[in-house]
PDB file of C-alpha atoms and ligand atoms in Angstrom:
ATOM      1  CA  UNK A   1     113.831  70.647  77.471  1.00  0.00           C
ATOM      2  CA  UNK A   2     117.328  70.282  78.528  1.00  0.00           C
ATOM      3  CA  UNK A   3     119.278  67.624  79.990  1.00  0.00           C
ATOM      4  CA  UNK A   4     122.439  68.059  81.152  1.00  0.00           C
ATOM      5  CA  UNK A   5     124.148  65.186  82.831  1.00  0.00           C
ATOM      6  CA  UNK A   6     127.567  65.693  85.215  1.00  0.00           C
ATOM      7  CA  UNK A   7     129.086  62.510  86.298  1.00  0.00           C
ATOM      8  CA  UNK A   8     132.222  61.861  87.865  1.00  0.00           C
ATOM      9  CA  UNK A   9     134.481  60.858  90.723  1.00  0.00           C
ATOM     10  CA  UNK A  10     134.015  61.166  94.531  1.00  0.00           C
ATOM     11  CA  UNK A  11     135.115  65.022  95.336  1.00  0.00           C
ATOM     12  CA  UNK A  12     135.624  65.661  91.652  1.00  0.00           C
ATOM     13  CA  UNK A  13     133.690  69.385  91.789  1.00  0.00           C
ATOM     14  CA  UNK A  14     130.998  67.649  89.752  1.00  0.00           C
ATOM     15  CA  UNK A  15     128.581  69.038  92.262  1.00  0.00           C
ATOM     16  CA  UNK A  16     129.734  72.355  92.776  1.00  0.00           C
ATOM     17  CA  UNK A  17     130.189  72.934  88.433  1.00  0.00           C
ATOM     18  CA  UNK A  18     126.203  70.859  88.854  1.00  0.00           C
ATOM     19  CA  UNK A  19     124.304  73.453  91.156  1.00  0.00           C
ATOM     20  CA  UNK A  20     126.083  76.467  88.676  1.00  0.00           C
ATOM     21  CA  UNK A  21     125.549  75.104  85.484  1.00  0.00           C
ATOM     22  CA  UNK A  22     121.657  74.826  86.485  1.00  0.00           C
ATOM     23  CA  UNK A  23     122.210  78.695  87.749  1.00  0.00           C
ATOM     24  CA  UNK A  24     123.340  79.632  84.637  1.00  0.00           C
ATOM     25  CA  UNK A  25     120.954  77.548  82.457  1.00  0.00           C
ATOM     26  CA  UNK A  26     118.003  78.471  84.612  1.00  0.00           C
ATOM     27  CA  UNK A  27     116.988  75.075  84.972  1.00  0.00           C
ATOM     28  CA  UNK A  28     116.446  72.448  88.113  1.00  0.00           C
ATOM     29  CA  UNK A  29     119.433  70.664  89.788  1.00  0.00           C
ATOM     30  CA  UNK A  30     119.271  67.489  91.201  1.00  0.00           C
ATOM     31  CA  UNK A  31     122.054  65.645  93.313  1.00  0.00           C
ATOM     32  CA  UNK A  32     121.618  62.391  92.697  1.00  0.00           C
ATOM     33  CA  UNK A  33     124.074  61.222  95.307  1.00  0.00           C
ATOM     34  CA  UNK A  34     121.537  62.818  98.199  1.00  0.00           C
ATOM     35  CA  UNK A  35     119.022  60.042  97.188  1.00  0.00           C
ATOM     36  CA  UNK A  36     121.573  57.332  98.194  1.00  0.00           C
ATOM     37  CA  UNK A  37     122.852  58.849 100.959  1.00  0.00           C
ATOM     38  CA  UNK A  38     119.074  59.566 102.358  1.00  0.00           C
ATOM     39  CA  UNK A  39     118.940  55.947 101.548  1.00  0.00           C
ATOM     40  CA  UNK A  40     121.832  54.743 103.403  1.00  0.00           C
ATOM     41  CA  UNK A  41     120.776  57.043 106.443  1.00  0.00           C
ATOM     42  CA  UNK A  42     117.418  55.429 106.756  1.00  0.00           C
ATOM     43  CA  UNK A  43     118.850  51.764 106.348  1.00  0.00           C
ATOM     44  CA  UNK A  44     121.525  52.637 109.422  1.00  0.00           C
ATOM     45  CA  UNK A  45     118.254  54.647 111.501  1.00  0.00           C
ATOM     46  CA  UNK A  46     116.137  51.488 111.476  1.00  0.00           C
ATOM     47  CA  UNK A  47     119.108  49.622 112.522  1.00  0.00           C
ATOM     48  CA  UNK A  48     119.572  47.995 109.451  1.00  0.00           C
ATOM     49  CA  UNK A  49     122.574  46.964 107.149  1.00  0.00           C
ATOM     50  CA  UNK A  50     123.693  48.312 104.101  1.00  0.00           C
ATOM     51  CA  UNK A  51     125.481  45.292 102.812  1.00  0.00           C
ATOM     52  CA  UNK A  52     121.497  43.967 102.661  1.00  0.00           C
ATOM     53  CA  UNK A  53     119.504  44.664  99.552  1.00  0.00           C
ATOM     54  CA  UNK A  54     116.643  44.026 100.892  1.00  0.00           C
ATOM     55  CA  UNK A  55     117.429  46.962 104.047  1.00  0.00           C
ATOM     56  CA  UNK A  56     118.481  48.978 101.125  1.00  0.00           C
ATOM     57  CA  UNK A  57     115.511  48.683  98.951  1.00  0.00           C
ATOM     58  CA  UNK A  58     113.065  49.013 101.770  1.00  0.00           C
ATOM     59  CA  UNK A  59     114.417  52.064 102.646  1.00  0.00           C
ATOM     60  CA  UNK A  60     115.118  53.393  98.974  1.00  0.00           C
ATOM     61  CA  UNK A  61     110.820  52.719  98.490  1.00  0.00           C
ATOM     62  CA  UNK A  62     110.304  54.516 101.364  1.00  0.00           C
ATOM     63  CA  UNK A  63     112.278  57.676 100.490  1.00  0.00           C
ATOM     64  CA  UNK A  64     110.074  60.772 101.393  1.00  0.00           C
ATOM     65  CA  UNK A  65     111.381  64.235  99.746  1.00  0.00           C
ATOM     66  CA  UNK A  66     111.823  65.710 104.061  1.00  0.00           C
ATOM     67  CA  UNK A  67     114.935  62.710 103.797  1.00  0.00           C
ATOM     68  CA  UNK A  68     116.599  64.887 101.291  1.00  0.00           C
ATOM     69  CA  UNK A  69     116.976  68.280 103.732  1.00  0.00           C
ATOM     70  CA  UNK A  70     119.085  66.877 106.321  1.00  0.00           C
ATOM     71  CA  UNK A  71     122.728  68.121 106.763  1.00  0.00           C
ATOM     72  CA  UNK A  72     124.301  64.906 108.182  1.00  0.00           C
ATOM     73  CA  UNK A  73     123.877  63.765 104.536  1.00  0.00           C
ATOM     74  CA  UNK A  74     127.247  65.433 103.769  1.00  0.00           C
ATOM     75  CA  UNK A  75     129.348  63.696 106.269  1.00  0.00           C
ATOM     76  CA  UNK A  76     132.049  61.384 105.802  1.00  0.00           C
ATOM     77  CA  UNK A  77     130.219  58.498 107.281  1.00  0.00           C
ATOM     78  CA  UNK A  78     127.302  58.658 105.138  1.00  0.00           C
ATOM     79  CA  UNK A  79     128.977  58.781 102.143  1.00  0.00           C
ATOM     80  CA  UNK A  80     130.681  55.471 102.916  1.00  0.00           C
ATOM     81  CA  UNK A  81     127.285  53.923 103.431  1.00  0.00           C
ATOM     82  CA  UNK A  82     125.557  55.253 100.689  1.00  0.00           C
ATOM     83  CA  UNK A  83     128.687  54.058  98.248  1.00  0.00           C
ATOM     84  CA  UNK A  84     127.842  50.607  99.800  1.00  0.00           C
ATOM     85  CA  UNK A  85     124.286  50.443  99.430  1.00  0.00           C
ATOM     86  CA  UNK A  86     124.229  52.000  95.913  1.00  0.00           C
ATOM     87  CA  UNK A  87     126.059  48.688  94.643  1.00  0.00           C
ATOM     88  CA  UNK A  88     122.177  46.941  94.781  1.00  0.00           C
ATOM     89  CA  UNK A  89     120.382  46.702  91.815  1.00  0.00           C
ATOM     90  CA  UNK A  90     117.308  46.995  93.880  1.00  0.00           C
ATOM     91  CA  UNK A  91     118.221  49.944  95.404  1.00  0.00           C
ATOM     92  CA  UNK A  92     118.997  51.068  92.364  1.00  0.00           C
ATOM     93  CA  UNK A  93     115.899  50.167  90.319  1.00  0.00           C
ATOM     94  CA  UNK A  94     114.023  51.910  93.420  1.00  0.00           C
ATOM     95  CA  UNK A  95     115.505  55.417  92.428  1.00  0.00           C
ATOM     96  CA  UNK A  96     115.143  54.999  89.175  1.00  0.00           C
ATOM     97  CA  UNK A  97     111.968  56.315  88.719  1.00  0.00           C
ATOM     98  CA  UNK A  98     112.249  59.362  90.482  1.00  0.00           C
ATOM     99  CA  UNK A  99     115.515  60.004  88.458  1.00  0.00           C
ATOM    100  CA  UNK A 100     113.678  59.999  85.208  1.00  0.00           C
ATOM    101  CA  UNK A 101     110.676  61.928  86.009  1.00  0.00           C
ATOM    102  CA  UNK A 102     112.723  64.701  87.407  1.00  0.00           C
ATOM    103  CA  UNK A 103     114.843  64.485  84.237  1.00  0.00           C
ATOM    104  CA  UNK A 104     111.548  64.499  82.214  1.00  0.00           C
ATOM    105  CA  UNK A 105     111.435  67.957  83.088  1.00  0.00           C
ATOM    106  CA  UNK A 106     114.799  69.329  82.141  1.00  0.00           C
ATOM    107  CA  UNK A 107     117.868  70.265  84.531  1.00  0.00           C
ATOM    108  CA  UNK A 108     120.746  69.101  85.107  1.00  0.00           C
ATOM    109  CA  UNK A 109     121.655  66.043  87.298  1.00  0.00           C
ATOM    110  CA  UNK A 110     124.760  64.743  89.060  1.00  0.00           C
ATOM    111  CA  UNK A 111     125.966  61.492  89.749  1.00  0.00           C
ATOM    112  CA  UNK A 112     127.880  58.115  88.440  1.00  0.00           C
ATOM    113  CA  UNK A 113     125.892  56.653  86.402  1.00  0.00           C
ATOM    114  CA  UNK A 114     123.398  59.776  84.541  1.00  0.00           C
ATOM    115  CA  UNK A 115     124.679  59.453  80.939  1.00  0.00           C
ATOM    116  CA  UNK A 116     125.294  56.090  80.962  1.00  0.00           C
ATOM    117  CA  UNK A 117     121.947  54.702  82.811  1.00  0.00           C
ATOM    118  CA  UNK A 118     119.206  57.015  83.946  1.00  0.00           C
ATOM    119  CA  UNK A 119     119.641  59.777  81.133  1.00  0.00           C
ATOM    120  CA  UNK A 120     121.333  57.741  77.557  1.00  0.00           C
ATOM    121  CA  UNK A 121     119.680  60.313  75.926  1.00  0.00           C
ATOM    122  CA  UNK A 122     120.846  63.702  77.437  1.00  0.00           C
ATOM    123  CA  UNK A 123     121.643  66.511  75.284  1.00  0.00           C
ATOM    124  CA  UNK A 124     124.867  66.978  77.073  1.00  0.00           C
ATOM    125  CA  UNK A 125     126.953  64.683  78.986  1.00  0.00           C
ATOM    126  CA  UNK A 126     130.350  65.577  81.248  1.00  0.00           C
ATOM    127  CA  UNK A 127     132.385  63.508  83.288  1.00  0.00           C
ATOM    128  CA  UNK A 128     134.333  65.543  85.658  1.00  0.00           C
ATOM    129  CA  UNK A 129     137.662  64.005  87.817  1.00  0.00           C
ATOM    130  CA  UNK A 130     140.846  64.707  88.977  1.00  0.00           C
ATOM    131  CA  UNK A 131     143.575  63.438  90.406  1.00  0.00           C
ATOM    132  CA  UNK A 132     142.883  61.197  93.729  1.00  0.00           C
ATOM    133  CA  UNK A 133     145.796  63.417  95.518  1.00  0.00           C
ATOM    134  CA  UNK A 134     143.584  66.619  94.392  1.00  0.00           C
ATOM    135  CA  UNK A 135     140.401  65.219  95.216  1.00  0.00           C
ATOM    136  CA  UNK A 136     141.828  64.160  99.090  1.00  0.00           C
ATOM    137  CA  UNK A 137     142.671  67.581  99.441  1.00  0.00           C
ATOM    138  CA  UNK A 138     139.592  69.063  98.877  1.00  0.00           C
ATOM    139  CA  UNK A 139     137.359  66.887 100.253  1.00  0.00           C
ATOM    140  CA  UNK A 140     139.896  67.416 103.535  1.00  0.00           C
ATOM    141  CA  UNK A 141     139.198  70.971 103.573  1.00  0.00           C
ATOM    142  CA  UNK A 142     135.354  70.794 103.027  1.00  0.00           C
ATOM    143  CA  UNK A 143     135.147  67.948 106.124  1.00  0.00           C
ATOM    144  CA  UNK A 144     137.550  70.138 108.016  1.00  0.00           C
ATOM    145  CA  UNK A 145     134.569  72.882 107.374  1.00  0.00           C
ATOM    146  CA  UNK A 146     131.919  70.127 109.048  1.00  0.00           C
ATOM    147  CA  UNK A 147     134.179  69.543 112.101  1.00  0.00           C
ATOM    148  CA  UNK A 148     135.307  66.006 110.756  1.00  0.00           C
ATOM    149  CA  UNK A 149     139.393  65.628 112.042  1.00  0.00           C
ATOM    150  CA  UNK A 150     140.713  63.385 109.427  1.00  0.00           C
ATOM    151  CA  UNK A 151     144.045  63.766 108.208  1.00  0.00           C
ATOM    152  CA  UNK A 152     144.681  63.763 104.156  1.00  0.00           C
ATOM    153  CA  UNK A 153     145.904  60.313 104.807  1.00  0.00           C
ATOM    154  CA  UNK A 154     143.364  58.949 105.669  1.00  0.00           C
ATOM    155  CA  UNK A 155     141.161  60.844 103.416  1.00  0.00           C
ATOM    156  CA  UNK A 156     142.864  59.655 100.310  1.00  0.00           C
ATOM    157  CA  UNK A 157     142.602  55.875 102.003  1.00  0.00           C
ATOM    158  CA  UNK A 158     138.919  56.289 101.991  1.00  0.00           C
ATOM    159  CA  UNK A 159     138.745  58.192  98.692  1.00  0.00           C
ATOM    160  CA  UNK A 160     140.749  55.113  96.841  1.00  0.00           C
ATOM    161  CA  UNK A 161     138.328  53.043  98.645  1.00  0.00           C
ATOM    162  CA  UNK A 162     135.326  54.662  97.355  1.00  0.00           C
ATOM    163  CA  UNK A 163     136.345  54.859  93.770  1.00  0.00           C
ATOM    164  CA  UNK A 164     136.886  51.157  93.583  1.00  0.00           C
ATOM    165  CA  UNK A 165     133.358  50.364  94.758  1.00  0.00           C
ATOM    166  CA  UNK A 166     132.066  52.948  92.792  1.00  0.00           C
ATOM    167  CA  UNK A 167     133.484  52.293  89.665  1.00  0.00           C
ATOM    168  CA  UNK A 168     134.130  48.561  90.211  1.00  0.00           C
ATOM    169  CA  UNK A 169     130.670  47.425  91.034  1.00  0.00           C
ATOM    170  CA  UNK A 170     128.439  45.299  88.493  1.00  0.00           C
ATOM    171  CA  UNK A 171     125.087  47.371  88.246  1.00  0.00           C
ATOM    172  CA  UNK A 172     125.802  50.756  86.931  1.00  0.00           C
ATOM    173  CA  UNK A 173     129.357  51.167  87.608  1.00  0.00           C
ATOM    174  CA  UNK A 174     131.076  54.393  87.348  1.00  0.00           C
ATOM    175  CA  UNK A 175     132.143  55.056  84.056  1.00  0.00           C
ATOM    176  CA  UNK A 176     132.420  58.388  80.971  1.00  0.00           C
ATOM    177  CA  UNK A 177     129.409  57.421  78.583  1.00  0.00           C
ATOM    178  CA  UNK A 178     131.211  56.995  75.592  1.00  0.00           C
ATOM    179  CA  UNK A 179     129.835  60.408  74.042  1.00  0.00           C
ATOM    180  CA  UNK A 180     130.946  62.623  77.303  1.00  0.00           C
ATOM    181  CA  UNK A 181     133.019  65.257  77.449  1.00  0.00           C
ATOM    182  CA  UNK A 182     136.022  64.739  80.025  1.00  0.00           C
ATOM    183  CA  UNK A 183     136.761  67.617  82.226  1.00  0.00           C
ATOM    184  CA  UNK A 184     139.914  66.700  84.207  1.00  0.00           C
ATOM    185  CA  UNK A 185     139.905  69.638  87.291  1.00  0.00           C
ATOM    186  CA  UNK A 186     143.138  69.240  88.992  1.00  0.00           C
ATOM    187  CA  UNK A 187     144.635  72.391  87.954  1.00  0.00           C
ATOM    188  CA  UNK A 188     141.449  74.415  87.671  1.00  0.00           C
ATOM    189  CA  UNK A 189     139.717  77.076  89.468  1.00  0.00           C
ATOM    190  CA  UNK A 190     135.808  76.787  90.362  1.00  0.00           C
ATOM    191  CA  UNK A 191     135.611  79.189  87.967  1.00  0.00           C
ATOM    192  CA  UNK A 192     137.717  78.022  84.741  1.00  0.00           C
ATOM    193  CA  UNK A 193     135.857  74.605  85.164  1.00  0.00           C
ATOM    194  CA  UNK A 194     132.433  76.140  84.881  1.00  0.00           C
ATOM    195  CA  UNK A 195     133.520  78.460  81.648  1.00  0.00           C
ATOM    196  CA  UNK A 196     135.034  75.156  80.383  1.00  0.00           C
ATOM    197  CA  UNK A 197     131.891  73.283  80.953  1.00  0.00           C
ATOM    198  CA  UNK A 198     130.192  76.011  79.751  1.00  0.00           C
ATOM    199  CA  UNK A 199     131.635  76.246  76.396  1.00  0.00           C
ATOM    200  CA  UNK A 200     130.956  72.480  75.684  1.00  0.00           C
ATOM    201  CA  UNK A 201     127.244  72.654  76.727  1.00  0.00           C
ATOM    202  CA  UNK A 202     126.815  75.987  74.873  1.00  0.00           C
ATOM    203  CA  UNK A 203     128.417  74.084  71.418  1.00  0.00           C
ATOM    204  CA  UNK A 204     126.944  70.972  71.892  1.00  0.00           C
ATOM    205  CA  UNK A 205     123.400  72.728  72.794  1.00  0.00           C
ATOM    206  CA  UNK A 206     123.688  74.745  69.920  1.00  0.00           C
ATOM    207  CA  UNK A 207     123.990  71.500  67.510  1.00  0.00           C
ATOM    208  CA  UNK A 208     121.401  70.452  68.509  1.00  0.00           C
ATOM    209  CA  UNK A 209     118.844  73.822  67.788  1.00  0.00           C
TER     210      UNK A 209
HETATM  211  O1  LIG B 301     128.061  61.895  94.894  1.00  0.00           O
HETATM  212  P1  LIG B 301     128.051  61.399  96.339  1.00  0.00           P
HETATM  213  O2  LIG B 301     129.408  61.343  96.983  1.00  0.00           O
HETATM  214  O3  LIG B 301     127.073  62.157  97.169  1.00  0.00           O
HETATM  215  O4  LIG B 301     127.514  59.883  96.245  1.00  0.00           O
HETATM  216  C1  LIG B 301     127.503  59.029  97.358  1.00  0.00           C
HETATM  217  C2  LIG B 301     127.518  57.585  96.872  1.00  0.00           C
HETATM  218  O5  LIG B 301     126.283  57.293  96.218  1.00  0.00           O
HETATM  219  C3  LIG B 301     128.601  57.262  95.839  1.00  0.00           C
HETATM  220  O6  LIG B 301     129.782  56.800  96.452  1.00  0.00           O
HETATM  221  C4  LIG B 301     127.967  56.205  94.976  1.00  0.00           C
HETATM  222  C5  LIG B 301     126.491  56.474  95.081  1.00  0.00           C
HETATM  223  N1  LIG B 301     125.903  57.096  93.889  1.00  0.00           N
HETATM  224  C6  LIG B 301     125.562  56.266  92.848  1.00  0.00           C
HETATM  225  O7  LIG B 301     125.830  55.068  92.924  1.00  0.00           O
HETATM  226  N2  LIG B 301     124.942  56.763  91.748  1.00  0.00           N
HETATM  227  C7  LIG B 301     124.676  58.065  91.647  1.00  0.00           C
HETATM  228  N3  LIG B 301     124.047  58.525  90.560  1.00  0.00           N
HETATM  229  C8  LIG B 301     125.045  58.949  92.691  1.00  0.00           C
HETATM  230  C9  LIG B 301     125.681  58.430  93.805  1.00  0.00           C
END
């Protein structure tokens, strides 16, 4: 059973390198990130708050797998909610579970805090960033895709934003596990980042045979 954990910053690729490792492992996939988001959508449907815990961890126990499916997940204002409702411990106690059985299993799961929280013990752990600059940039392009008109600006506001909740909070703050491997991706291609993540997993994997 293998576990392959990809953490990393806000529009880091860490999804994109996630779903393709998986591919080329033939193992599951699971975007951690959807489960607060789906989280943060059902707190602001019931007309709650996300600055509650308790909104939050209602709606985290409540979490049905149908949440998961639905396409305004990937949108700008989601992502800002789900960054603020993922600072709970409740919340994040309430997606723990899941988390672990799915990891149980093998596959490879993306997030912030994978190798350092829900998976200590995965066979291989990456932490993939770049450059906040970089990151605007893409994440521009990929909201541009969704309709969203926000200028890079603003983008990289947000994105700055983000990565200080996200790494600053006190449960499970973003951080590399002390045995990841870094993958910075500012200069790379899709593709040199997945033969570079590649090559790690494939040495470290075979270590461990
Ligand atoms: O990866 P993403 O942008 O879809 O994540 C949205 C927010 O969810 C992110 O800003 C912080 C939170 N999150 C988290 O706290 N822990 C995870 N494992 C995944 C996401």
């Amino acid at each position: 059973m293998t576990v392959i954990a990809v953490d990393g910053t806000f529009a880091s690729g860490k999804g994109t390198l996630g779903k393709a490792l998986a591919a080329h492992y033939g193992i599951a996939y699971l975007d951690t990130g959807k489960l607060y988001r789906a989280t943060a959508k059902r707190v602001l449907d019931a007309g709650g708050n996300v600055a509650l815990e308790a909104d939050g961890e209602t709606a985290a126990l409540n979490l049905s797998p149908d949440d998961l499916y639905d396409p305004i997940l990937k949108s700008g204002p989601i992502g800002a909610a789900a960054s603020k409702v993922s600072v709970h411990q409740k919340v994040r106690a309430a997606l723990l579970a899941f988390q672990r059985e799915f990891a149980a299993k093998g596959g490879v799961l993306d997030g912030r805090d994978i190798g350092t929280v829900i998976c200590p013990d995965a066979d291989v752990k990456l932490y993939v960033t770049a450059t906040q600059i970089e990151r605007a940039k893409r994440r521009h392009a990929e909201l541009a895709g969704y309709g969203e008109k926000l200028t890079v600006d603003q983008v990289l506001e947000q994105l700055i934003e983000r990565d200080t909740r996200d790494s600053t909070r006190a449960v499970a703050p973003l951080k590399p596990a002390a045995d990841a491997h870094m993958l910075d991706t500012t200069d790379m291609s899709i593709e040199a980042v997945l033969s570079a993540a590649i090559e790690i997993c494939d040495a470290v994997l075979k270590q461990h045979d």
